[in-house]
Amino acid sequence: MPMLNRSPATEEEAISVQLSLRQQCENRSPIDAGSIHIVAGADAAYAREQVFGALVCISFPERKILDQAVGQASITFPYIPGLFAFRELPVLETTFQNLRTIPDLLIAEGHGYAHPRRFGLASHLGTVLGVPTIGVAKKPLTCEVRVPGPDRGSVSEIIDENEVIGMAVRSKPGTRPVYVSRGFGTRLDLAVEIVLGLSGDHRMPEPLVLADRLARKARSDWKAGR
DNA sequence: GCGACAG
DNA sequence: ATCTTGTCGC
């Protein structure tokens, strides 16, 4: 089954795609925490014109690795803040096809609703795959955030245009907070709950740490064999 | 116009 | 994200 999706040719086209898919995203009713048993993390690593994707599924809340997959693609879109999804989406879709397990929830590295148009990578990926998602980013995108308290579990709201669009979460003491938002089929409170349930050993939730390592390994394996 | 700007 | 050794600090 060939993948006929092309990357947008212009920024304007990319933005209109976001505005269109956003409607579809908002249609999906949110899942609840009780239905989450398998959580996946998604990440990518770059080498020149190649990008390597990785997905790792773990059990929740036990954190046992259940399945994982990698994928490779050529880069087809530049990095533009606000349009980041168009850079990583193709390889993550390919990687998802290589996965044997359908996760109950997918964690993307980047923002979901906490986005200028409320449709970041996490929202976009979830909408395209039909899998509930949340976004976890290392930095806020557009708006500044109050700093949460020093204790693990402390949170502060990310507010834009008088709306709470995400949460800064102290996932590990002594490190900078992570920026959490809902994606496709999820709510912010659940997103925060999951992040706190899967972090602590590291600042980022475990599935993202594992996916990051796997993507880097896929890249080094590729470099070694050429 | 200038600076900011997920990864 | 990536290019990259040593180094300051807990």
PDB file of C-alpha atoms (C1' of nucleotides) in Angstrom:
ATOM      1  CA  MET A   1       0.000   0.000   0.000  1.00  0.00           C
ATOM      2  CA  PRO A   2       1.925   3.051  -1.247  1.00  0.00           C
ATOM      3  CA  MET A   3       2.011   6.152   0.878  1.00  0.00           C
ATOM      4  CA  LEU A   4       0.905   8.932  -1.432  1.00  0.00           C
ATOM      5  CA  ASN A   5       1.108  11.731   1.095  1.00  0.00           C
ATOM      6  CA  ARG A   6       3.331  14.554  -0.060  1.00  0.00           C
ATOM      7  CA  SER A   7       4.787  17.327   2.035  1.00  0.00           C
ATOM      8  CA  PRO A   8       3.237  20.764   1.661  1.00  0.00           C
ATOM      9  CA  ALA A   9       4.997  22.910  -0.947  1.00  0.00           C
ATOM     10  CA  THR A  10       4.627  26.144   0.997  1.00  0.00           C
ATOM     11  CA  GLU A  11       4.166  27.378   4.542  1.00  0.00           C
ATOM     12  CA  GLU A  12       0.716  28.612   3.619  1.00  0.00           C
ATOM     13  CA  GLU A  13      -0.284  25.181   2.438  1.00  0.00           C
ATOM     14  CA  ALA A  14       1.092  23.585   5.598  1.00  0.00           C
ATOM     15  CA  ILE A  15      -0.887  25.965   7.774  1.00  0.00           C
ATOM     16  CA  SER A  16      -4.106  25.251   5.910  1.00  0.00           C
ATOM     17  CA  VAL A  17      -3.509  21.526   6.425  1.00  0.00           C
ATOM     18  CA  GLN A  18      -3.192  22.172  10.160  1.00  0.00           C
ATOM     19  CA  LEU A  19      -6.378  24.214  10.287  1.00  0.00           C
ATOM     20  CA  SER A  20      -8.226  21.494   8.431  1.00  0.00           C
ATOM     21  CA  LEU A  21      -6.982  18.546  10.487  1.00  0.00           C
ATOM     22  CA  ARG A  22      -7.582  20.484  13.682  1.00  0.00           C
ATOM     23  CA  GLN A  23     -11.327  20.106  13.205  1.00  0.00           C
ATOM     24  CA  GLN A  24     -10.969  16.340  12.907  1.00  0.00           C
ATOM     25  CA  CYS A  25      -8.798  16.304  16.026  1.00  0.00           C
ATOM     26  CA  GLU A  26     -11.355  18.151  18.112  1.00  0.00           C
ATOM     27  CA  ASN A  27     -14.047  15.703  17.066  1.00  0.00           C
ATOM     28  CA  ARG A  28     -12.450  12.780  18.882  1.00  0.00           C
ATOM     29  CA  SER A  29     -13.760  12.243  22.400  1.00  0.00           C
ATOM     30  CA  PRO A  30     -11.028  12.007  25.075  1.00  0.00           C
ATOM     31  CA  ILE A  31     -10.044   8.656  26.570  1.00  0.00           C
ATOM     32  CA  ASP A  32      -9.804   8.113  30.318  1.00  0.00           C
ATOM     33  CA  ALA A  33      -6.834   6.958  32.361  1.00  0.00           C
ATOM     34  CA  GLY A  34      -8.385   3.592  33.155  1.00  0.00           C
ATOM     35  CA  SER A  35      -8.129   2.478  29.527  1.00  0.00           C
ATOM     36  CA  ILE A  36      -4.387   3.048  29.283  1.00  0.00           C
ATOM     37  CA  HIS A  37      -2.268  -0.095  29.548  1.00  0.00           C
ATOM     38  CA  ILE A  38       0.221   0.357  26.718  1.00  0.00           C
ATOM     39  CA  VAL A  39       2.065   3.640  26.204  1.00  0.00           C
ATOM     40  CA  ALA A  40       4.437   4.365  23.337  1.00  0.00           C
ATOM     41  CA  GLY A  41       7.109   7.029  22.963  1.00  0.00           C
ATOM     42  CA  ALA A  42       8.068   8.502  19.582  1.00  0.00           C
ATOM     43  CA  ASP A  43      11.268  10.288  18.624  1.00  0.00           C
ATOM     44  CA  ALA A  44      13.572  10.900  15.656  1.00  0.00           C
ATOM     45  CA  ALA A  45      17.284  11.344  15.022  1.00  0.00           C
ATOM     46  CA  TYR A  46      18.840  13.106  12.048  1.00  0.00           C
ATOM     47  CA  ALA A  47      21.853  12.494   9.830  1.00  0.00           C
ATOM     48  CA  ARG A  48      22.316  14.779   6.856  1.00  0.00           C
ATOM     49  CA  GLU A  49      19.295  14.278   4.640  1.00  0.00           C
ATOM     50  CA  GLN A  50      18.140  11.158   6.424  1.00  0.00           C
ATOM     51  CA  VAL A  51      15.866  10.916   9.446  1.00  0.00           C
ATOM     52  CA  PHE A  52      15.417   7.866  11.667  1.00  0.00           C
ATOM     53  CA  GLY A  53      12.228   7.300  13.631  1.00  0.00           C
ATOM     54  CA  ALA A  54      11.727   5.142  16.702  1.00  0.00           C
ATOM     55  CA  LEU A  55       8.698   3.956  18.640  1.00  0.00           C
ATOM     56  CA  VAL A  56       8.869   2.068  21.922  1.00  0.00           C
ATOM     57  CA  CYS A  57       5.824   0.551  23.659  1.00  0.00           C
ATOM     58  CA  ILE A  58       5.890  -0.101  27.387  1.00  0.00           C
ATOM     59  CA  SER A  59       3.309  -1.367  29.844  1.00  0.00           C
ATOM     60  CA  PHE A  60       1.638   1.177  32.093  1.00  0.00           C
ATOM     61  CA  PRO A  61       2.350   1.685  34.867  1.00  0.00           C
ATOM     62  CA  GLU A  62       4.853  -1.191  35.090  1.00  0.00           C
ATOM     63  CA  ARG A  63       7.184   0.160  32.425  1.00  0.00           C
ATOM     64  CA  LYS A  64       8.099  -3.151  30.827  1.00  0.00           C
ATOM     65  CA  ILE A  65       9.150  -2.940  27.173  1.00  0.00           C
ATOM     66  CA  LEU A  66       6.520  -4.663  25.019  1.00  0.00           C
ATOM     67  CA  ASP A  67       7.439  -3.757  21.462  1.00  0.00           C
ATOM     68  CA  GLN A  68       9.561  -1.365  19.436  1.00  0.00           C
ATOM     69  CA  ALA A  69      10.200  -0.358  15.853  1.00  0.00           C
ATOM     70  CA  VAL A  70      12.399   1.911  13.774  1.00  0.00           C
ATOM     71  CA  GLY A  71      11.966   3.575  10.394  1.00  0.00           C
ATOM     72  CA  GLN A  72      13.964   5.661   7.962  1.00  0.00           C
ATOM     73  CA  ALA A  73      13.076   8.367   5.466  1.00  0.00           C
ATOM     74  CA  SER A  74      14.522  11.253   3.523  1.00  0.00           C
ATOM     75  CA  ILE A  75      13.937  14.699   4.946  1.00  0.00           C
ATOM     76  CA  THR A  76      11.207  16.449   2.972  1.00  0.00           C
ATOM     77  CA  PHE A  77      10.455  19.573   4.977  1.00  0.00           C
ATOM     78  CA  PRO A  78      12.630  22.167   6.781  1.00  0.00           C
ATOM     79  CA  TYR A  79      12.384  22.914  10.466  1.00  0.00           C
ATOM     80  CA  ILE A  80      10.019  25.828  10.960  1.00  0.00           C
ATOM     81  CA  PRO A  81       8.693  26.601  14.450  1.00  0.00           C
ATOM     82  CA  GLY A  82       4.959  25.945  14.354  1.00  0.00           C
ATOM     83  CA  LEU A  83       5.331  23.576  11.395  1.00  0.00           C
ATOM     84  CA  PHE A  84       7.605  21.045  13.058  1.00  0.00           C
ATOM     85  CA  ALA A  85       5.134  18.209  12.487  1.00  0.00           C
ATOM     86  CA  PHE A  86       5.691  18.245   8.740  1.00  0.00           C
ATOM     87  CA  ARG A  87       9.330  17.374   9.334  1.00  0.00           C
ATOM     88  CA  GLU A  88       8.836  14.318  11.540  1.00  0.00           C
ATOM     89  CA  LEU A  89       5.432  13.044  10.510  1.00  0.00           C
ATOM     90  CA  PRO A  90       6.485  11.007   7.439  1.00  0.00           C
ATOM     91  CA  VAL A  91       9.136   8.940   9.207  1.00  0.00           C
ATOM     92  CA  LEU A  92       6.960   8.442  12.276  1.00  0.00           C
ATOM     93  CA  GLU A  93       4.114   7.137  10.116  1.00  0.00           C
ATOM     94  CA  THR A  94       6.515   4.691   8.468  1.00  0.00           C
ATOM     95  CA  THR A  95       7.827   3.653  11.862  1.00  0.00           C
ATOM     96  CA  PHE A  96       4.305   3.106  13.151  1.00  0.00           C
ATOM     97  CA  GLN A  97       3.643   0.686  10.303  1.00  0.00           C
ATOM     98  CA  ASN A  98       6.618  -1.344  11.470  1.00  0.00           C
ATOM     99  CA  LEU A  99       5.142  -1.618  14.952  1.00  0.00           C
ATOM    100  CA  ARG A 100       3.177  -4.773  15.780  1.00  0.00           C
ATOM    101  CA  THR A 101       1.463  -3.298  18.814  1.00  0.00           C
ATOM    102  CA  ILE A 102      -1.208  -0.609  18.836  1.00  0.00           C
ATOM    103  CA  PRO A 103      -0.568   1.559  21.914  1.00  0.00           C
ATOM    104  CA  ASP A 104      -3.426   2.984  23.959  1.00  0.00           C
ATOM    105  CA  LEU A 105      -1.526   6.255  24.138  1.00  0.00           C
ATOM    106  CA  LEU A 106       1.385   7.753  22.232  1.00  0.00           C
ATOM    107  CA  ILE A 107       3.754  10.371  23.658  1.00  0.00           C
ATOM    108  CA  ALA A 108       5.319  12.688  21.102  1.00  0.00           C
ATOM    109  CA  GLU A 109       8.404  14.815  21.696  1.00  0.00           C
ATOM    110  CA  GLY A 110       7.070  18.305  21.113  1.00  0.00           C
ATOM    111  CA  HIS A 111       3.857  20.211  21.706  1.00  0.00           C
ATOM    112  CA  GLY A 112       0.271  19.223  21.093  1.00  0.00           C
ATOM    113  CA  TYR A 113      -2.377  21.802  21.933  1.00  0.00           C
ATOM    114  CA  ALA A 114       0.231  24.226  23.297  1.00  0.00           C
ATOM    115  CA  HIS A 115       0.837  25.516  19.796  1.00  0.00           C
ATOM    116  CA  PRO A 116       0.150  28.826  18.006  1.00  0.00           C
ATOM    117  CA  ARG A 117      -2.722  27.176  16.117  1.00  0.00           C
ATOM    118  CA  ARG A 118      -3.409  24.607  18.852  1.00  0.00           C
ATOM    119  CA  PHE A 119      -2.213  21.809  16.573  1.00  0.00           C
ATOM    120  CA  GLY A 120       1.375  20.751  17.185  1.00  0.00           C
ATOM    121  CA  LEU A 121       3.168  17.508  16.352  1.00  0.00           C
ATOM    122  CA  ALA A 122       1.381  15.474  19.029  1.00  0.00           C
ATOM    123  CA  SER A 123      -2.048  16.560  17.798  1.00  0.00           C
ATOM    124  CA  HIS A 124      -1.122  16.032  14.151  1.00  0.00           C
ATOM    125  CA  LEU A 125       0.457  12.601  14.661  1.00  0.00           C
ATOM    126  CA  GLY A 126      -2.453  11.335  16.707  1.00  0.00           C
ATOM    127  CA  THR A 127      -5.029  12.578  14.211  1.00  0.00           C
ATOM    128  CA  VAL A 128      -3.233  10.940  11.297  1.00  0.00           C
ATOM    129  CA  LEU A 129      -2.627   7.623  13.090  1.00  0.00           C
ATOM    130  CA  GLY A 130      -5.955   7.567  14.890  1.00  0.00           C
ATOM    131  CA  VAL A 131      -4.156   6.990  18.192  1.00  0.00           C
ATOM    132  CA  PRO A 132      -4.615   9.109  21.335  1.00  0.00           C
ATOM    133  CA  THR A 133      -1.561  11.292  21.959  1.00  0.00           C
ATOM    134  CA  ILE A 134      -0.015  13.779  24.352  1.00  0.00           C
ATOM    135  CA  GLY A 135       2.893  16.151  23.736  1.00  0.00           C
ATOM    136  CA  VAL A 136       5.918  16.612  25.966  1.00  0.00           C
ATOM    137  CA  ALA A 137       8.418  19.338  25.031  1.00  0.00           C
ATOM    138  CA  LYS A 138      11.681  20.475  26.578  1.00  0.00           C
ATOM    139  CA  LYS A 139      10.900  24.130  25.937  1.00  0.00           C
ATOM    140  CA  PRO A 140       7.734  26.232  25.627  1.00  0.00           C
ATOM    141  CA  LEU A 141       6.976  27.382  22.082  1.00  0.00           C
ATOM    142  CA  THR A 142       5.203  30.661  21.944  1.00  0.00           C
ATOM    143  CA  CYS A 143       4.199  31.853  25.368  1.00  0.00           C
ATOM    144  CA  GLU A 144       6.177  32.212  28.552  1.00  0.00           C
ATOM    145  CA  VAL A 145       5.309  30.162  31.537  1.00  0.00           C
ATOM    146  CA  ARG A 146       5.551  30.602  35.278  1.00  0.00           C
ATOM    147  CA  VAL A 147       8.094  28.330  36.889  1.00  0.00           C
ATOM    148  CA  PRO A 148       6.578  25.436  38.865  1.00  0.00           C
ATOM    149  CA  GLY A 149       7.804  24.669  42.387  1.00  0.00           C
ATOM    150  CA  PRO A 150      10.966  22.631  42.987  1.00  0.00           C
ATOM    151  CA  ASP A 151       9.263  19.430  44.126  1.00  0.00           C
ATOM    152  CA  ARG A 152       8.472  16.610  41.714  1.00  0.00           C
ATOM    153  CA  GLY A 153       4.814  16.887  40.731  1.00  0.00           C
ATOM    154  CA  SER A 154       4.674  20.667  40.950  1.00  0.00           C
ATOM    155  CA  VAL A 155       2.894  22.235  37.992  1.00  0.00           C
ATOM    156  CA  SER A 156       2.083  25.657  36.557  1.00  0.00           C
ATOM    157  CA  GLU A 157      -0.308  26.582  33.796  1.00  0.00           C
ATOM    158  CA  ILE A 158       0.775  27.543  30.305  1.00  0.00           C
ATOM    159  CA  ILE A 159      -1.646  30.286  29.323  1.00  0.00           C
ATOM    160  CA  ASP A 160      -2.134  31.891  25.933  1.00  0.00           C
ATOM    161  CA  GLU A 161      -4.853  34.349  25.035  1.00  0.00           C
ATOM    162  CA  ASN A 162      -6.563  33.736  28.354  1.00  0.00           C
ATOM    163  CA  GLU A 163      -6.724  29.974  27.822  1.00  0.00           C
ATOM    164  CA  VAL A 164      -4.874  27.181  29.622  1.00  0.00           C
ATOM    165  CA  ILE A 165      -3.190  25.348  26.759  1.00  0.00           C
ATOM    166  CA  GLY A 166      -0.726  23.210  28.680  1.00  0.00           C
ATOM    167  CA  MET A 167       1.171  22.656  31.882  1.00  0.00           C
ATOM    168  CA  ALA A 168       4.793  23.096  32.942  1.00  0.00           C
ATOM    169  CA  VAL A 169       5.541  19.997  35.001  1.00  0.00           C
ATOM    170  CA  ARG A 170       8.396  19.347  37.417  1.00  0.00           C
ATOM    171  CA  SER A 171       8.972  15.733  36.424  1.00  0.00           C
ATOM    172  CA  LYS A 172      12.296  15.427  38.223  1.00  0.00           C
ATOM    173  CA  PRO A 173      13.719  17.571  41.038  1.00  0.00           C
ATOM    174  CA  GLY A 174      16.771  19.623  40.179  1.00  0.00           C
ATOM    175  CA  THR A 175      15.998  19.738  36.460  1.00  0.00           C
ATOM    176  CA  ARG A 176      14.092  22.151  34.281  1.00  0.00           C
ATOM    177  CA  PRO A 177      10.374  21.440  33.924  1.00  0.00           C
ATOM    178  CA  VAL A 178       8.861  19.740  30.871  1.00  0.00           C
ATOM    179  CA  TYR A 179       5.993  21.306  28.923  1.00  0.00           C
ATOM    180  CA  VAL A 180       2.955  19.075  28.620  1.00  0.00           C
ATOM    181  CA  SER A 181      -0.147  19.425  26.474  1.00  0.00           C
ATOM    182  CA  ARG A 182      -2.956  17.288  25.147  1.00  0.00           C
ATOM    183  CA  GLY A 183      -2.921  15.892  21.633  1.00  0.00           C
ATOM    184  CA  PHE A 184      -5.540  13.755  19.877  1.00  0.00           C
ATOM    185  CA  GLY A 185      -8.220  12.134  22.042  1.00  0.00           C
ATOM    186  CA  THR A 186      -6.776  13.237  25.372  1.00  0.00           C
ATOM    187  CA  ARG A 187      -7.263  15.875  28.037  1.00  0.00           C
ATOM    188  CA  LEU A 188      -4.634  17.966  29.766  1.00  0.00           C
ATOM    189  CA  ASP A 189      -5.194  16.453  33.198  1.00  0.00           C
ATOM    190  CA  LEU A 190      -4.633  12.972  31.819  1.00  0.00           C
ATOM    191  CA  ALA A 191      -1.513  14.139  29.983  1.00  0.00           C
ATOM    192  CA  VAL A 192      -0.021  15.456  33.203  1.00  0.00           C
ATOM    193  CA  GLU A 193      -0.988  12.301  35.087  1.00  0.00           C
ATOM    194  CA  ILE A 194       0.722  10.083  32.508  1.00  0.00           C
ATOM    195  CA  VAL A 195       3.879  12.182  32.417  1.00  0.00           C
ATOM    196  CA  LEU A 196       4.213  12.056  36.178  1.00  0.00           C
ATOM    197  CA  GLY A 197       3.491   8.337  36.132  1.00  0.00           C
ATOM    198  CA  LEU A 198       6.281   7.634  33.669  1.00  0.00           C
ATOM    199  CA  SER A 199       9.018  10.048  34.741  1.00  0.00           C
ATOM    200  CA  GLY A 200      11.159  10.536  37.795  1.00  0.00           C
ATOM    201  CA  ASP A 201      14.152   8.439  36.818  1.00  0.00           C
ATOM    202  CA  HIS A 202      14.640  10.930  34.001  1.00  0.00           C
ATOM    203  CA  ARG A 203      13.251  14.362  33.253  1.00  0.00           C
ATOM    204  CA  MET A 204      11.460  13.078  30.160  1.00  0.00           C
ATOM    205  CA  PRO A 205       8.933  10.240  30.459  1.00  0.00           C
ATOM    206  CA  GLU A 206      10.504   6.821  30.008  1.00  0.00           C
ATOM    207  CA  PRO A 207       8.983   5.981  26.596  1.00  0.00           C
ATOM    208  CA  LEU A 208      10.607   9.123  25.155  1.00  0.00           C
ATOM    209  CA  VAL A 209      13.965   8.322  26.715  1.00  0.00           C
ATOM    210  CA  LEU A 210      13.814   4.831  25.203  1.00  0.00           C
ATOM    211  CA  ALA A 211      12.667   6.098  21.801  1.00  0.00           C
ATOM    212  CA  ASP A 212      15.456   8.670  21.782  1.00  0.00           C
ATOM    213  CA  ARG A 213      18.063   5.956  22.408  1.00  0.00           C
ATOM    214  CA  LEU A 214      16.551   3.653  19.784  1.00  0.00           C
ATOM    215  CA  ALA A 215      16.468   6.375  17.121  1.00  0.00           C
ATOM    216  CA  ARG A 216      20.124   7.197  17.792  1.00  0.00           C
ATOM    217  CA  LYS A 217      20.996   3.515  17.599  1.00  0.00           C
ATOM    218  CA  ALA A 218      19.179   3.164  14.260  1.00  0.00           C
ATOM    219  CA  ARG A 219      21.227   6.061  12.984  1.00  0.00           C
ATOM    220  CA  SER A 220      24.561   4.663  14.191  1.00  0.00           C
ATOM    221  CA  ASP A 221      23.740   1.207  12.802  1.00  0.00           C
ATOM    222  CA  TRP A 222      23.011   2.814   9.457  1.00  0.00           C
ATOM    223  CA  LYS A 223      26.260   4.789   9.532  1.00  0.00           C
ATOM    224  CA  ALA A 224      28.207   1.648  10.382  1.00  0.00           C
ATOM    225  CA  GLY A 225      26.815  -0.288   7.452  1.00  0.00           C
ATOM    226  CA  ARG A 226      27.519   2.009   4.551  1.00  0.00           C
TER     227      ARG A 226
ATOM    228  C1'  DG B   1      12.137  46.246  10.761  1.00  0.00           C
ATOM    229  C1'  DC B   2      13.862  43.255  14.917  1.00  0.00           C
ATOM    230  C1'  DG B   3      13.831  39.382  17.801  1.00  0.00           C
ATOM    231  C1'  DA B   4      11.734  34.864  19.204  1.00  0.00           C
ATOM    232  C1'  DC B   5      10.915  30.481  17.717  1.00  0.00           C
ATOM    233  C1'  DA B   6       8.915  22.577  19.707  1.00  0.00           C
ATOM    234  C1'  DG B   7      13.021  19.498  17.166  1.00  0.00           C
TER     235       DG B   7
ATOM    236  C1'  DA C   1      18.045  18.476  15.834  1.00  0.00           C
ATOM    237  C1'  DT C   2      23.365  18.430  14.989  1.00  0.00           C
ATOM    238  C1'  DC C   3      28.543  19.834  15.006  1.00  0.00           C
ATOM    239  C1'  DT C   4      31.873  18.342  19.663  1.00  0.00           C
ATOM    240  C1'  DT C   5      36.435  17.958  24.617  1.00  0.00           C
ATOM    241  C1'  DG C   6      36.899  19.122  28.384  1.00  0.00           C
ATOM    242  C1'  DT C   7      35.134  20.652  32.446  1.00  0.00           C
ATOM    243  C1'  DC C   8      32.385  22.904  36.494  1.00  0.00           C
ATOM    244  C1'  DG C   9      29.361  21.092  39.966  1.00  0.00           C
ATOM    245  C1'  DC C  10      26.296  18.029  42.849  1.00  0.00           C
TER     246       DC C  10
END
